[in-house]
């Protein structure tokens, strides 16, 4: 998948090196929990009121109110937003008075971006309108045109940006416009370069709003403002994640199913990836594996809660692999893992009990102690880097599966959807998750996956943008 | 924790001489009589268990043959004391590094006289590895026992039998250890054993438990992955590295993801977003310490999270943690505690066990001893023979470690009779016997430790004096002094060594040490003399009480009870006064008492109550021998009997200080019955019953009382409990809530304590309590 198709022409030859995996839930171990339905509902209801613009501010006010109150910085921000807004707002109100139904948006709204700035990766979705009239084309400002051309005619940006061409959603109708949705990612540490590019390409002249989610929306907000002269509209990452998933699932994957599962995941011969129709999505346990992991219980479109999270996520896998094997890319780490043997590194139940541990019903092949064999000097000397990479992958994956299973039991949910960029090109992990969930739950739990793994937060952010006048 | 010496003094032992001579006095005690062995061999520590019998001297009292009043002569003692040998059962547990295993087996072989033993129960990962060695050395057949079964059996045993076994650990508070009072119902609970992997077991009854889950990320992961990352081989060293590291250099924190905005969002910036998230780079070196720390957090958080998820799924709030990852390591106890608090939002407490390291050995032993039914007995931790918590902790510098070095000991005495809760406790789970927690109260701790140190000379002298005919008394007394002194020093450093430090535990430790060196009853002679003197005064005291009017008499009776408590009657000056004019001494004591109103004074309520209907049955816990029991308690008992109240008089099973023992009380009662028809008929008609408490402590733990006493209390429907004396009514039980009326009375004979309570020397506590309806 993904990186495998990078043979497509690139503008610059810089090899794709998505340094890592990430997505939304980086607060992992922490983060405000509890049901979020309250602010969501409010937002959802306000969204149906013409003055949509208020909803964003309203949401922001909710945020501020529920925490320590507006600081001088955030007040400035809100005020500056208000100053910039009146024209747009007026335009929109008059618009919506004339046309109560959603109508083709004003051209001045392009470009449509959704941004998810995670701990490791930035995910960017870009809607490329394909129904641009000649008139529009003519009026399209140069900067906008150049952005469109730049993004759609390349598959790699700089040395680290990648467009996941295989994920592109074609002929999508979004807010009455037809076009293609592009999925682009680059490492978070290149964020300054991205902001610089925005400045160079004169984004600020477009009078657009940048909808961004993920922790980086907060971290880089000031840089966007001071360097790029861009006002970020910051969005809750979990809200965006859910909205993104529900939306993407509803539009499918260019005629194919978005959601899938594995049949016979443990058997490399018989293992099959099969489409899954998520027709009854609720309740749903959503496990988002980015640098860290967030686990959400979703009861309906607007009713969900963050159940828990763990700091042992994709970042841990890749971080430990770098330390243990000296690898430099996620792809490399996975490639090594695919060639390794984790049973040389891990202590299995059979290594301790000679076979199954019947007293507790544990099969001999189960891992008793991850890296347990590495307590012995001889065994440390006998393992390869590939073995270590494999063991790291198995350890992290099993642990996520185990926590997800416990959450599913506690929440009484039996379908579990795993998303996030840790799963990108990571069939080993997906199959292991599928198998572990099935085995330990005695067939009660089903592990589901989604083609657009890591991009849901960004999609959710884009959808929010479209609500803004 | 002390940074010093942690790396060197760890439990490595690689370089230690394996032919080390073991100090038999201290390590493998009572091996001659040992039968039934069990061994638990872990990755680095071996735990050996054996059952043995201990022969020690006990002072028995026996009435002289006499057939009537005419045999009474003025200066004859009221009964004779004979020192007898008694055999009691004891469990010995020894924990040592695997390095010593061969030396230890040789030692056992050489000293094992009893040859009845044919098998040794073995458990732990190393049992297989050392099977041949054990069979060859000891000529015992190795019977392998299931690890988890042993662990759980052991866990049940310590939770039932050792007070203050479980504790919560709070790194930055004082005290760091908070011991839990034993819950009368230990089931159900969750046991999270963190060995090389993690096993989570739900324990529902003595025999029913279930593996509910586990994780492969455990101690072996910390050790194995840690060794790979830091090139540090030993577990203890890895922990030490971790304790010095900064995980924020390696982990991606929330603040790294959110920038400064986490504050406005109400997120804690220090939370870990992604463990090792910052190490995903090729061009940066990370320190060993930082990586070890990050690894420790990662593993502890993960285990804590899983434990919380399981606790929640099974609706359990008691979660005990054990296994080598935890064992005596403040670092891991801290991180696990943090994780549990975080993930359960404070709803689940991480509990640790003082004898966690012994669980497997205890369980294996119990498995082998099933035919002896060890679970039908009550057992008590012997403070004299047990090393305290953390005695061999690698965290402590060599100076702080027990003298026995790498050998850690636990001894449990089998109690003659099972102990149970007093049925009259209002809420057994919340009952705490002790009034002041000296682990908590540093000022009080300092005072009492000094107080016990200063009293040590006197105790030694009395011990020697109690055995004038023994040639080695002085030598043994000196050993006693050394042992108890060392215990006190240990407790100064580690007040948490034996659970919550209290005046009671200090007193009990002293009794255990005295017994250890065959001073079963240093006060026997003093008590004998005082009982004799007091008995002679009894008729006069009763006569004078009988001349008083009813109301006057009630006050005189209470004052009599208190007067018995005034002096330390063991003091020679007091004895002299008593010898010459005992009646004068008793009156003198009454005059010493604080005038009413007393420091705590609910006498008026008590008097009012007495005007009402008689109590059905009174349970009285007596204090001292001599004046106290004979001239204070018995007249009071007599008055209750005359009112139509039955009386259960509970005295200690074994000697402690000058407290009256059950044996003595029987003789005293018999003698009084000979002089007094009221007592005589009450004894005959079983309206006055003399029972033993099951204890040999100067204090009183109402949650560990003789089963027979408890049964009697229930049967007779006791509706009044009288507790007298400082040890029983002030140091302990001052706040004890009962579900019937109670009287707690004492004279404060310690100036410091009197001041603490807002009074002065000889202040009187008279606390009459009626439970709220």
PDB file of N, CA, C and O in Angstrom, chain B residues 425-445:
ATOM      1  N   UNK B 425     -17.438  -5.113  68.164  1.00  0.00           N
ATOM      2  CA  UNK B 425     -16.896  -3.972  67.418  1.00  0.00           C
ATOM      3  C   UNK B 425     -17.993  -3.410  66.518  1.00  0.00           C
ATOM      4  O   UNK B 425     -18.711  -4.152  65.857  1.00  0.00           O
ATOM      5  N   UNK B 426     -18.088  -2.093  66.507  1.00  0.00           N
ATOM      6  CA  UNK B 426     -19.163  -1.464  65.734  1.00  0.00           C
ATOM      7  C   UNK B 426     -18.963  -1.697  64.239  1.00  0.00           C
ATOM      8  O   UNK B 426     -19.883  -2.060  63.520  1.00  0.00           O
ATOM      9  N   UNK B 427     -17.718  -1.480  63.775  1.00  0.00           N
ATOM     10  CA  UNK B 427     -17.450  -1.646  62.348  1.00  0.00           C
ATOM     11  C   UNK B 427     -16.059  -2.254  62.177  1.00  0.00           C
ATOM     12  O   UNK B 427     -15.072  -1.522  62.043  1.00  0.00           O
ATOM     13  N   UNK B 428     -15.974  -3.567  62.199  1.00  0.00           N
ATOM     14  CA  UNK B 428     -14.662  -4.228  62.154  1.00  0.00           C
ATOM     15  C   UNK B 428     -13.723  -3.710  61.062  1.00  0.00           C
ATOM     16  O   UNK B 428     -12.538  -3.505  61.342  1.00  0.00           O
ATOM     17  N   UNK B 429     -14.193  -3.486  59.827  1.00  0.00           N
ATOM     18  CA  UNK B 429     -13.222  -3.047  58.812  1.00  0.00           C
ATOM     19  C   UNK B 429     -12.541  -1.721  59.138  1.00  0.00           C
ATOM     20  O   UNK B 429     -11.417  -1.482  58.719  1.00  0.00           O
ATOM     21  N   UNK B 430     -13.217  -0.868  59.899  1.00  0.00           N
ATOM     22  CA  UNK B 430     -12.601   0.443  60.148  1.00  0.00           C
ATOM     23  C   UNK B 430     -11.946   0.511  61.532  1.00  0.00           C
ATOM     24  O   UNK B 430     -11.438   1.554  61.928  1.00  0.00           O
ATOM     25  N   UNK B 431     -11.945  -0.587  62.252  1.00  0.00           N
ATOM     26  CA  UNK B 431     -11.342  -0.573  63.594  1.00  0.00           C
ATOM     27  C   UNK B 431      -9.826  -0.488  63.512  1.00  0.00           C
ATOM     28  O   UNK B 431      -9.177  -1.280  62.839  1.00  0.00           O
ATOM     29  N   UNK B 432      -9.280   0.500  64.180  1.00  0.00           N
ATOM     30  CA  UNK B 432      -7.828   0.626  64.297  1.00  0.00           C
ATOM     31  C   UNK B 432      -7.516   0.606  65.781  1.00  0.00           C
ATOM     32  O   UNK B 432      -7.959   1.484  66.514  1.00  0.00           O
ATOM     33  N   UNK B 433      -6.778  -0.406  66.252  1.00  0.00           N
ATOM     34  CA  UNK B 433      -6.551  -0.481  67.696  1.00  0.00           C
ATOM     35  C   UNK B 433      -5.781   0.716  68.239  1.00  0.00           C
ATOM     36  O   UNK B 433      -6.083   1.236  69.310  1.00  0.00           O
ATOM     37  N   UNK B 434      -4.780   1.128  67.473  1.00  0.00           N
ATOM     38  CA  UNK B 434      -3.823   2.080  68.028  1.00  0.00           C
ATOM     39  C   UNK B 434      -4.295   3.517  67.958  1.00  0.00           C
ATOM     40  O   UNK B 434      -4.887   3.951  66.977  1.00  0.00           O
ATOM     41  N   UNK B 435      -3.997   4.233  69.020  1.00  0.00           N
ATOM     42  CA  UNK B 435      -4.460   5.615  69.116  1.00  0.00           C
ATOM     43  C   UNK B 435      -3.549   6.556  68.341  1.00  0.00           C
ATOM     44  O   UNK B 435      -4.008   7.441  67.647  1.00  0.00           O
ATOM     45  N   UNK B 436      -2.247   6.329  68.466  1.00  0.00           N
ATOM     46  CA  UNK B 436      -1.307   7.205  67.757  1.00  0.00           C
ATOM     47  C   UNK B 436      -0.477   6.377  66.782  1.00  0.00           C
ATOM     48  O   UNK B 436       0.057   5.332  67.142  1.00  0.00           O
ATOM     49  N   UNK B 437      -0.416   6.861  65.568  1.00  0.00           N
ATOM     50  CA  UNK B 437       0.398   6.218  64.543  1.00  0.00           C
ATOM     51  C   UNK B 437       1.768   6.876  64.563  1.00  0.00           C
ATOM     52  O   UNK B 437       1.925   8.021  64.156  1.00  0.00           O
ATOM     53  N   UNK B 438       2.744   6.146  65.079  1.00  0.00           N
ATOM     54  CA  UNK B 438       4.069   6.748  65.227  1.00  0.00           C
ATOM     55  C   UNK B 438       4.822   6.844  63.896  1.00  0.00           C
ATOM     56  O   UNK B 438       5.832   7.539  63.812  1.00  0.00           O
ATOM     57  N   UNK B 439       4.343   6.165  62.888  1.00  0.00           N
ATOM     58  CA  UNK B 439       4.976   6.347  61.573  1.00  0.00           C
ATOM     59  C   UNK B 439       4.580   7.729  61.035  1.00  0.00           C
ATOM     60  O   UNK B 439       5.314   8.353  60.289  1.00  0.00           O
ATOM     61  N   UNK B 440       3.419   8.163  61.446  1.00  0.00           N
ATOM     62  CA  UNK B 440       2.858   9.413  60.978  1.00  0.00           C
ATOM     63  C   UNK B 440       3.360  10.595  61.809  1.00  0.00           C
ATOM     64  O   UNK B 440       3.624  11.669  61.300  1.00  0.00           O
ATOM     65  N   UNK B 441       3.478  10.337  63.097  1.00  0.00           N
ATOM     66  CA  UNK B 441       3.724  11.415  64.053  1.00  0.00           C
ATOM     67  C   UNK B 441       5.188  11.372  64.488  1.00  0.00           C
ATOM     68  O   UNK B 441       5.559  10.655  65.418  1.00  0.00           O
ATOM     69  N   UNK B 442       6.005  12.135  63.806  1.00  0.00           N
ATOM     70  CA  UNK B 442       7.453  12.059  64.027  1.00  0.00           C
ATOM     71  C   UNK B 442       7.835  12.454  65.450  1.00  0.00           C
ATOM     72  O   UNK B 442       8.734  11.867  66.051  1.00  0.00           O
ATOM     73  N   UNK B 443       7.141  13.429  65.972  1.00  0.00           N
ATOM     74  CA  UNK B 443       7.451  13.917  67.315  1.00  0.00           C
ATOM     75  C   UNK B 443       7.203  12.818  68.342  1.00  0.00           C
ATOM     76  O   UNK B 443       8.047  12.535  69.199  1.00  0.00           O
ATOM     77  N   UNK B 444       6.036  12.225  68.241  1.00  0.00           N
ATOM     78  CA  UNK B 444       5.681  11.146  69.164  1.00  0.00           C
ATOM     79  C   UNK B 444       6.633   9.971  68.988  1.00  0.00           C
ATOM     80  O   UNK B 444       7.042   9.328  69.956  1.00  0.00           O
ATOM     81  N   UNK B 445       6.986   9.712  67.739  1.00  0.00           N
ATOM     82  CA  UNK B 445       7.891   8.593  67.471  1.00  0.00           C
ATOM     83  C   UNK B 445       9.214   8.795  68.189  1.00  0.00           C
ATOM     84  O   UNK B 445       9.724   7.911  68.854  1.00  0.00           O
TER      85      UNK B 445
END
